[in-house]
Amino acid sequence: MKIKKAVIPVAGHGTRLLPATKSQPKEMLPVGRKPVVQYVVEEIEGAGLKQILFVTGRKKRSIEDHFDKDVNLLKELHQSGKSSIIQEMKYQELNVSFYYVRQSEQKGLADAVSLARDLMENESFVCALGDSIIGGSRPSHNLLKRMMDFHLKNNAACTLAIERIPREEVFRYGVVQVGKELEKGVFTMEGLVEKPNIEEAPSDLAIAARYVFSPAIFEAIDLTIPDKGGELQLTDSIGLLIKKGAPVFAVLLNQNEHRYDIGNYESYFRAFVDFALQDEKYGHTLRHYLSRKL
Ligand code: UTP
């Protein structure tokens, strides 16, 4: 049994990034040279998955266009001899099929994931948030591979990625309570809280935007009660799995893996600077510029 499919929810409004997200998806904002969602797709493809379902919404059309091979543009680039740019467009040849489903009303991340039910056909699948990059300028496929291996070997209902964060940032993320360390960096999950304040946070370990789910998640989503804002929170659905005694595990990001969250300006700016500094062509001069400036 192998995991072949992934869902990328990209239907959120991105309110925290207004006005930049007024008419364009936050998942298409550039980090270095590429839009955020391209890193996510490359990470998934690199981990060996073959089918990607985007949960999209209004104003998200440009994501579809980005992954659609533009034959005319390639012809023009060939004719004008722009070979280095043609190289940059190679992502259009990725060995994956894309599918799209629309979330017409923004009813929360769990609602977005529930729309994947038909395509997943009773198989385990990966869920990767479209506004978070794992790794540096080169995507890290290793995290998803570790998560999928552990998930399948242990017949898990959910295996999610976690990352240690500064305590003052817990209010931004789903924060988890882990139990036993089963093997290096892999824990049982005992509980989780969505965006807690510092006093309520059970730890400084945050969910890091990557999940592997068995189809059991769909039943849990069906039983999830909407929050005060009327949204179905994925952390609540995972909480139901834990309560019912289903096997839920957490895999800690290793030292070379970092989660870049693009959903707020503070971490988006950090991500852009890190990636721009790593750029093969411009990183060096940018470093000089910044050190002069600072
Ligand atoms: P966020 O929790 O950051 O929500 O979503 P958001 O609505 O995009 O951002 P703000 O809070 O308004 O600034 C995390 C990921 O889940 C998707 C988003 O597109 C993002 O990639 N999402 C969220 C959905 O697909 N549907 C939803 O109903 C909510």
mmCIF file of C-alpha atoms and ligand atoms in Angstrom:
data_model
loop_
_atom_site.group_PDB
_atom_site.id
_atom_site.type_symbol
_atom_site.label_atom_id
_atom_site.label_comp_id
_atom_site.label_asym_id
_atom_site.label_seq_id
_atom_site.Cartn_x
_atom_site.Cartn_y
_atom_site.Cartn_z
ATOM 1 C CA MET A 1 0.000 0.000 0.000
ATOM 2 C CA LYS A 2 1.394 3.417 -0.991
ATOM 3 C CA ILE A 3 0.053 6.909 -0.515
ATOM 4 C CA LYS A 4 -0.491 8.503 -3.922
ATOM 5 C CA LYS A 5 -2.708 11.503 -3.342
ATOM 6 C CA ALA A 6 -2.483 14.876 -1.652
ATOM 7 C CA VAL A 7 -4.881 17.711 -0.974
ATOM 8 C CA ILE A 8 -3.761 21.344 -0.827
ATOM 9 C CA PRO A 9 -6.380 23.654 0.687
ATOM 10 C CA VAL A 10 -6.038 27.124 -0.840
ATOM 11 C CA ALA A 11 -9.541 28.514 -0.368
ATOM 12 C CA GLY A 12 -8.853 30.810 2.611
ATOM 13 C CA HIS A 13 -9.382 34.572 2.330
ATOM 14 C CA GLY A 14 -5.916 35.540 3.551
ATOM 15 C CA THR A 15 -7.383 38.474 5.491
ATOM 16 C CA ARG A 16 -4.205 38.965 7.490
ATOM 17 C CA LEU A 17 -2.334 39.787 4.282
ATOM 18 C CA LEU A 18 -4.720 42.428 2.974
ATOM 19 C CA PRO A 19 -4.399 44.520 0.877
ATOM 20 C CA ALA A 20 -1.921 42.219 -0.966
ATOM 21 C CA THR A 21 -4.567 39.489 -1.066
ATOM 22 C CA LYS A 22 -7.502 41.663 -2.155
ATOM 23 C CA SER A 23 -7.477 40.303 -5.703
ATOM 24 C CA GLN A 24 -4.829 37.549 -5.643
ATOM 25 C CA PRO A 25 -4.418 34.387 -3.572
ATOM 26 C CA LYS A 26 -1.904 34.531 -0.741
ATOM 27 C CA GLU A 27 -0.646 31.153 -1.995
ATOM 28 C CA MET A 28 0.580 32.941 -5.145
ATOM 29 C CA LEU A 29 2.660 35.541 -3.303
ATOM 30 C CA PRO A 30 6.326 35.172 -4.261
ATOM 31 C CA VAL A 31 8.951 33.903 -1.851
ATOM 32 C CA GLY A 32 12.261 34.436 -3.616
ATOM 33 C CA ARG A 33 11.545 33.557 -7.249
ATOM 34 C CA LYS A 34 8.542 31.299 -6.913
ATOM 35 C CA PRO A 35 5.005 31.569 -5.590
ATOM 36 C CA VAL A 36 4.512 29.835 -2.241
ATOM 37 C CA VAL A 37 2.258 27.122 -3.620
ATOM 38 C CA GLN A 38 4.884 26.014 -6.164
ATOM 39 C CA TYR A 39 7.219 25.015 -3.312
ATOM 40 C CA VAL A 40 4.358 23.020 -1.794
ATOM 41 C CA VAL A 41 3.626 21.196 -5.062
ATOM 42 C CA GLU A 42 7.342 20.451 -5.626
ATOM 43 C CA GLU A 43 7.636 19.067 -2.091
ATOM 44 C CA ILE A 44 4.675 16.744 -2.673
ATOM 45 C CA GLU A 45 5.900 15.590 -6.085
ATOM 46 C CA GLY A 46 9.386 14.994 -4.675
ATOM 47 C CA ALA A 47 7.882 12.738 -2.014
ATOM 48 C CA GLY A 48 6.520 10.519 -4.793
ATOM 49 C CA LEU A 49 2.828 11.480 -4.796
ATOM 50 C CA LYS A 50 1.057 11.478 -8.135
ATOM 51 C CA GLN A 51 -2.284 13.248 -7.721
ATOM 52 C CA ILE A 52 -2.900 16.658 -6.182
ATOM 53 C CA LEU A 53 -6.297 18.082 -5.377
ATOM 54 C CA PHE A 54 -6.544 21.835 -4.824
ATOM 55 C CA VAL A 55 -9.457 23.044 -2.732
ATOM 56 C CA THR A 56 -9.910 26.455 -4.301
ATOM 57 C CA GLY A 57 -12.333 29.341 -3.989
ATOM 58 C CA ARG A 58 -13.138 32.723 -5.486
ATOM 59 C CA LYS A 59 -10.134 34.746 -6.756
ATOM 60 C CA LYS A 60 -7.941 31.618 -6.816
ATOM 61 C CA ARG A 61 -7.949 31.137 -10.603
ATOM 62 C CA SER A 62 -4.302 32.143 -10.958
ATOM 63 C CA ILE A 63 -3.250 28.975 -9.085
ATOM 64 C CA GLU A 64 -4.841 26.869 -11.805
ATOM 65 C CA ASP A 65 -3.168 28.999 -14.507
ATOM 66 C CA HIS A 66 0.218 28.692 -12.811
ATOM 67 C CA PHE A 67 0.256 24.887 -13.098
ATOM 68 C CA ASP A 68 -1.258 24.777 -16.572
ATOM 69 C CA LYS A 69 1.468 24.280 -19.200
ATOM 70 C CA ASP A 70 1.609 27.454 -21.306
ATOM 71 C CA VAL A 71 2.758 26.169 -24.696
ATOM 72 C CA ASN A 72 2.690 29.585 -26.393
ATOM 73 C CA LEU A 73 4.847 31.182 -23.730
ATOM 74 C CA LEU A 74 7.381 28.341 -24.025
ATOM 75 C CA LYS A 75 7.435 28.759 -27.817
ATOM 76 C CA GLU A 76 8.132 32.483 -27.445
ATOM 77 C CA LEU A 77 10.931 31.849 -24.944
ATOM 78 C CA HIS A 78 12.500 29.276 -27.296
ATOM 79 C CA GLN A 79 12.281 31.658 -30.263
ATOM 80 C CA SER A 80 13.945 34.459 -28.335
ATOM 81 C CA GLY A 81 16.662 32.103 -27.006
ATOM 82 C CA LYS A 82 15.879 32.706 -23.315
ATOM 83 C CA SER A 83 17.189 29.330 -22.176
ATOM 84 C CA SER A 84 17.774 30.219 -18.516
ATOM 85 C CA ILE A 85 14.145 31.301 -18.187
ATOM 86 C CA ILE A 86 12.972 28.118 -19.935
ATOM 87 C CA GLN A 87 14.821 26.233 -17.222
ATOM 88 C CA GLU A 88 12.805 28.085 -14.563
ATOM 89 C CA MET A 89 9.592 26.983 -16.291
ATOM 90 C CA LYS A 90 10.446 23.258 -15.978
ATOM 91 C CA TYR A 91 8.075 22.998 -13.011
ATOM 92 C CA GLN A 92 5.292 22.794 -15.618
ATOM 93 C CA GLU A 93 6.533 19.289 -16.507
ATOM 94 C CA LEU A 94 6.101 17.826 -13.025
ATOM 95 C CA ASN A 95 4.922 14.241 -13.016
ATOM 96 C CA VAL A 96 1.611 14.880 -11.216
ATOM 97 C CA SER A 97 -2.039 15.287 -12.182
ATOM 98 C CA PHE A 98 -3.982 18.224 -10.812
ATOM 99 C CA TYR A 99 -7.614 18.214 -9.728
ATOM 100 C CA TYR A 100 -9.720 21.097 -8.462
ATOM 101 C CA VAL A 101 -12.735 21.345 -6.224
ATOM 102 C CA ARG A 102 -14.295 24.574 -4.989
ATOM 103 C CA GLN A 103 -15.122 25.545 -1.437
ATOM 104 C CA SER A 104 -17.757 28.146 -2.224
ATOM 105 C CA GLU A 105 -18.086 29.409 1.312
ATOM 106 C CA GLN A 106 -15.112 29.667 3.651
ATOM 107 C CA LYS A 107 -16.262 27.292 6.376
ATOM 108 C CA GLY A 108 -12.896 26.372 7.842
ATOM 109 C CA LEU A 109 -9.959 24.101 7.113
ATOM 110 C CA ALA A 110 -11.814 20.924 8.143
ATOM 111 C CA ASP A 111 -14.612 21.781 5.728
ATOM 112 C CA ALA A 112 -11.998 22.297 2.976
ATOM 113 C CA VAL A 113 -10.433 18.882 3.713
ATOM 114 C CA SER A 114 -13.878 17.216 3.691
ATOM 115 C CA LEU A 115 -14.211 18.197 0.019
ATOM 116 C CA ALA A 116 -11.391 15.744 -0.774
ATOM 117 C CA ARG A 117 -13.514 12.774 0.273
ATOM 118 C CA ASP A 118 -14.516 11.624 -3.238
ATOM 119 C CA LEU A 119 -11.034 11.761 -4.767
ATOM 120 C CA MET A 120 -9.360 9.985 -1.836
ATOM 121 C CA GLU A 121 -11.541 6.868 -2.289
ATOM 122 C CA ASN A 122 -10.940 5.302 1.097
ATOM 123 C CA GLU A 123 -7.155 5.632 0.964
ATOM 124 C CA SER A 124 -4.785 7.505 3.267
ATOM 125 C CA PHE A 125 -3.656 10.854 1.846
ATOM 126 C CA VAL A 126 -1.411 13.833 2.539
ATOM 127 C CA CYS A 127 -2.776 17.256 3.399
ATOM 128 C CA ALA A 128 -0.340 20.172 2.894
ATOM 129 C CA LEU A 129 -1.370 23.754 3.611
ATOM 130 C CA GLY A 130 -0.851 25.927 0.557
ATOM 131 C CA ASP A 131 0.481 28.856 2.552
ATOM 132 C CA SER A 132 3.429 27.116 4.242
ATOM 133 C CA ILE A 133 6.797 26.006 2.884
ATOM 134 C CA ILE A 134 8.890 23.283 4.518
ATOM 135 C CA GLY A 135 12.634 23.527 4.098
ATOM 136 C CA GLY A 136 14.802 26.122 2.409
ATOM 137 C CA SER A 137 15.001 27.232 -1.208
ATOM 138 C CA ARG A 138 15.193 23.538 -2.109
ATOM 139 C CA PRO A 139 12.101 21.675 -0.935
ATOM 140 C CA SER A 140 12.518 19.001 1.688
ATOM 141 C CA HIS A 141 10.765 15.771 0.680
ATOM 142 C CA ASN A 142 12.090 13.864 3.596
ATOM 143 C CA LEU A 143 9.510 15.042 6.132
ATOM 144 C CA LEU A 144 6.540 13.785 4.096
ATOM 145 C CA LYS A 145 8.334 10.497 3.440
ATOM 146 C CA ARG A 146 9.001 9.969 7.151
ATOM 147 C CA MET A 147 5.401 10.845 7.983
ATOM 148 C CA MET A 148 3.910 8.541 5.329
ATOM 149 C CA ASP A 149 6.178 5.609 6.291
ATOM 150 C CA PHE A 150 5.279 5.892 9.956
ATOM 151 C CA HIS A 151 1.589 6.401 9.195
ATOM 152 C CA LEU A 152 1.316 3.281 7.034
ATOM 153 C CA LYS A 153 3.458 1.069 9.285
ATOM 154 C CA ASN A 154 1.351 1.955 12.312
ATOM 155 C CA ASN A 155 -2.018 1.999 10.635
ATOM 156 C CA ALA A 156 -2.521 5.534 11.935
ATOM 157 C CA ALA A 157 -5.655 7.653 11.670
ATOM 158 C CA CYS A 158 -3.550 10.822 11.540
ATOM 159 C CA THR A 159 0.168 11.620 11.519
ATOM 160 C CA LEU A 160 0.959 15.309 11.657
ATOM 161 C CA ALA A 161 4.141 17.385 11.574
ATOM 162 C CA ILE A 162 5.118 19.491 14.571
ATOM 163 C CA GLU A 163 7.708 22.184 15.119
ATOM 164 C CA ARG A 164 9.094 23.895 18.209
ATOM 165 C CA ILE A 165 8.204 27.593 18.127
ATOM 166 C CA PRO A 166 8.907 30.616 20.354
ATOM 167 C CA ARG A 167 6.289 30.577 23.120
ATOM 168 C CA GLU A 168 5.079 34.084 22.245
ATOM 169 C CA GLU A 169 3.905 32.789 18.835
ATOM 170 C CA VAL A 170 1.576 30.048 20.090
ATOM 171 C CA PHE A 171 -1.499 32.229 19.441
ATOM 172 C CA ARG A 172 -0.951 31.771 15.682
ATOM 173 C CA TYR A 173 -1.004 27.966 15.490
ATOM 174 C CA GLY A 174 -2.554 24.682 16.562
ATOM 175 C CA VAL A 175 -0.489 23.702 19.617
ATOM 176 C CA VAL A 176 -0.133 20.053 20.641
ATOM 177 C CA GLN A 177 0.354 17.997 23.743
ATOM 178 C CA VAL A 178 2.511 14.978 23.021
ATOM 179 C CA GLY A 179 2.913 11.775 25.016
ATOM 180 C CA LYS A 180 5.528 9.047 24.622
ATOM 181 C CA GLU A 181 8.429 9.327 22.156
ATOM 182 C CA LEU A 182 8.039 6.095 20.166
ATOM 183 C CA GLU A 183 11.138 6.561 18.052
ATOM 184 C CA LYS A 184 13.458 9.513 17.499
ATOM 185 C CA GLY A 185 11.245 12.549 16.866
ATOM 186 C CA VAL A 186 7.944 10.602 16.687
ATOM 187 C CA PHE A 187 5.412 10.984 19.493
ATOM 188 C CA THR A 188 1.950 9.828 20.443
ATOM 189 C CA MET A 189 -0.535 12.681 20.507
ATOM 190 C CA GLU A 190 -2.563 13.392 23.624
ATOM 191 C CA GLY A 191 -4.331 16.606 22.739
ATOM 192 C CA LEU A 192 -4.232 19.865 20.795
ATOM 193 C CA VAL A 193 -5.604 23.403 21.030
ATOM 194 C CA GLU A 194 -6.212 25.853 18.170
ATOM 195 C CA LYS A 195 -4.514 29.250 18.579
ATOM 196 C CA PRO A 196 -4.252 29.247 22.410
ATOM 197 C CA ASN A 197 -2.996 32.180 24.440
ATOM 198 C CA ILE A 198 0.387 31.720 26.163
ATOM 199 C CA GLU A 199 -1.116 30.656 29.520
ATOM 200 C CA GLU A 200 -3.371 28.000 27.973
ATOM 201 C CA ALA A 201 -0.837 26.528 25.523
ATOM 202 C CA PRO A 202 -0.039 22.915 26.457
ATOM 203 C CA SER A 203 3.499 23.186 24.993
ATOM 204 C CA ASP A 204 5.623 25.137 22.527
ATOM 205 C CA LEU A 205 5.055 22.534 19.790
ATOM 206 C CA ALA A 206 2.928 23.760 16.893
ATOM 207 C CA ILE A 207 1.358 21.812 14.040
ATOM 208 C CA ALA A 208 3.578 22.479 11.030
ATOM 209 C CA ALA A 209 1.118 22.567 8.105
ATOM 210 C CA ARG A 210 1.576 18.928 6.995
ATOM 211 C CA TYR A 211 -0.703 15.974 7.797
ATOM 212 C CA VAL A 212 -1.278 12.402 6.696
ATOM 213 C CA PHE A 213 -4.848 11.230 7.212
ATOM 214 C CA SER A 214 -6.661 7.943 6.908
ATOM 215 C CA PRO A 215 -10.299 8.188 5.710
ATOM 216 C CA ALA A 216 -11.282 8.189 9.428
ATOM 217 C CA ILE A 217 -10.761 11.965 9.315
ATOM 218 C CA PHE A 218 -13.907 12.378 7.186
ATOM 219 C CA GLU A 219 -16.131 10.794 9.866
ATOM 220 C CA ALA A 220 -14.451 12.987 12.489
ATOM 221 C CA ILE A 221 -15.120 16.098 10.374
ATOM 222 C CA ASP A 222 -18.791 15.066 10.079
ATOM 223 C CA LEU A 223 -18.977 15.072 13.889
ATOM 224 C CA THR A 224 -17.091 18.358 14.364
ATOM 225 C CA ILE A 225 -19.027 21.271 15.823
ATOM 226 C CA PRO A 226 -18.410 24.685 14.207
ATOM 227 C CA ASP A 227 -16.438 27.191 16.318
ATOM 228 C CA LYS A 228 -17.732 30.605 17.436
ATOM 229 C CA GLY A 229 -17.006 32.026 13.987
ATOM 230 C CA GLY A 230 -18.976 29.222 12.304
ATOM 231 C CA GLU A 231 -15.826 27.510 10.932
ATOM 232 C CA LEU A 232 -14.981 23.816 11.204
ATOM 233 C CA GLN A 233 -11.495 23.628 12.695
ATOM 234 C CA LEU A 234 -9.270 20.737 11.614
ATOM 235 C CA THR A 235 -7.683 20.684 15.086
ATOM 236 C CA ASP A 236 -11.144 19.928 16.549
ATOM 237 C CA SER A 237 -11.621 17.018 14.119
ATOM 238 C CA ILE A 238 -8.181 15.616 15.054
ATOM 239 C CA GLY A 239 -9.114 16.136 18.724
ATOM 240 C CA LEU A 240 -12.160 13.922 18.160
ATOM 241 C CA LEU A 241 -9.935 11.184 16.714
ATOM 242 C CA ILE A 242 -7.710 11.357 19.808
ATOM 243 C CA LYS A 243 -10.714 11.289 22.161
ATOM 244 C CA LYS A 244 -12.058 8.205 20.487
ATOM 245 C CA GLY A 245 -8.714 6.449 20.987
ATOM 246 C CA ALA A 246 -7.706 6.379 17.297
ATOM 247 C CA PRO A 247 -3.932 6.234 16.678
ATOM 248 C CA VAL A 248 -2.703 9.812 16.160
ATOM 249 C CA PHE A 249 1.028 10.610 15.979
ATOM 250 C CA ALA A 250 3.277 13.638 15.651
ATOM 251 C CA VAL A 251 6.566 13.807 13.727
ATOM 252 C CA LEU A 252 8.971 16.553 14.785
ATOM 253 C CA LEU A 253 10.713 18.564 12.071
ATOM 254 C CA ASN A 254 14.460 17.906 12.147
ATOM 255 C CA GLN A 255 17.210 20.518 12.283
ATOM 256 C CA ASN A 256 17.317 21.058 8.520
ATOM 257 C CA GLU A 257 13.575 21.394 8.206
ATOM 258 C CA HIS A 258 11.912 24.691 8.930
ATOM 259 C CA ARG A 259 8.306 25.711 8.388
ATOM 260 C CA TYR A 260 7.832 29.065 6.694
ATOM 261 C CA ASP A 261 4.314 30.316 7.293
ATOM 262 C CA ILE A 262 3.284 32.927 4.752
ATOM 263 C CA GLY A 263 -0.067 33.695 6.394
ATOM 264 C CA ASN A 264 1.037 36.808 8.297
ATOM 265 C CA TYR A 265 3.383 39.623 7.306
ATOM 266 C CA GLU A 266 5.916 39.031 10.060
ATOM 267 C CA SER A 267 6.748 35.477 9.006
ATOM 268 C CA TYR A 268 6.174 36.209 5.295
ATOM 269 C CA PHE A 269 8.863 38.911 5.389
ATOM 270 C CA ARG A 270 11.234 36.539 7.196
ATOM 271 C CA ALA A 271 10.607 33.838 4.603
ATOM 272 C CA PHE A 272 11.217 36.215 1.708
ATOM 273 C CA VAL A 273 14.489 37.475 3.185
ATOM 274 C CA ASP A 274 15.757 33.936 3.902
ATOM 275 C CA PHE A 275 14.946 32.698 0.403
ATOM 276 C CA ALA A 276 16.287 35.813 -1.312
ATOM 277 C CA LEU A 277 19.547 35.465 0.657
ATOM 278 C CA GLN A 278 19.845 31.863 -0.545
ATOM 279 C CA ASP A 279 19.289 32.810 -4.183
ATOM 280 C CA GLU A 280 22.144 31.479 -6.303
ATOM 281 C CA LYS A 281 22.378 34.571 -8.455
ATOM 282 C CA TYR A 282 21.337 37.461 -6.212
ATOM 283 C CA GLY A 283 21.849 36.167 -2.652
ATOM 284 C CA HIS A 284 25.459 37.303 -2.480
ATOM 285 C CA THR A 285 24.820 40.926 -3.507
ATOM 286 C CA LEU A 286 21.726 41.103 -1.305
ATOM 287 C CA ARG A 287 23.841 40.026 1.673
ATOM 288 C CA HIS A 288 26.248 42.908 0.980
ATOM 289 C CA TYR A 289 23.382 45.328 0.562
ATOM 290 C CA LEU A 290 21.756 44.268 3.835
ATOM 291 C CA SER A 291 24.946 44.352 5.861
ATOM 292 C CA ARG A 292 25.670 47.898 4.598
ATOM 293 C CA LYS A 293 22.122 48.917 5.377
ATOM 294 C CA LEU A 294 22.112 47.447 8.888
HETATM 295 P P1 UTP B 1 -5.611 30.067 7.481
HETATM 296 O O1 UTP B 1 -5.968 29.461 8.776
HETATM 297 O O2 UTP B 1 -4.347 30.841 7.416
HETATM 298 O O3 UTP B 1 -6.859 30.975 7.005
HETATM 299 O O4 UTP B 1 -5.606 28.912 6.409
HETATM 300 P P2 UTP B 1 -7.007 32.075 5.886
HETATM 301 O O5 UTP B 1 -8.455 32.350 5.794
HETATM 302 O O6 UTP B 1 -6.340 31.686 4.597
HETATM 303 O O7 UTP B 1 -6.220 33.357 6.431
HETATM 304 P P3 UTP B 1 -6.722 34.605 7.291
HETATM 305 O O8 UTP B 1 -6.903 34.080 8.687
HETATM 306 O O9 UTP B 1 -8.001 35.106 6.663
HETATM 307 O O10 UTP B 1 -5.596 35.588 7.183
HETATM 308 C C1 UTP B 1 -4.574 27.926 6.267
HETATM 309 C C2 UTP B 1 -4.707 27.282 4.892
HETATM 310 O O11 UTP B 1 -5.997 26.674 4.765
HETATM 311 C C3 UTP B 1 -6.737 27.191 3.677
HETATM 312 C C4 UTP B 1 -6.065 28.527 3.351
HETATM 313 O O12 UTP B 1 -6.194 28.861 1.980
HETATM 314 C C5 UTP B 1 -4.612 28.315 3.760
HETATM 315 O O13 UTP B 1 -3.814 27.797 2.698
HETATM 316 N N1 UTP B 1 -8.177 27.320 4.060
HETATM 317 C C6 UTP B 1 -8.529 27.901 5.238
HETATM 318 C C7 UTP B 1 -9.151 26.830 3.206
HETATM 319 O O14 UTP B 1 -8.841 26.276 2.127
HETATM 320 N N2 UTP B 1 -10.462 26.954 3.549
HETATM 321 C C8 UTP B 1 -10.865 27.537 4.708
HETATM 322 O O15 UTP B 1 -12.092 27.623 4.960
HETATM 323 C C9 UTP B 1 -9.864 28.019 5.579
#
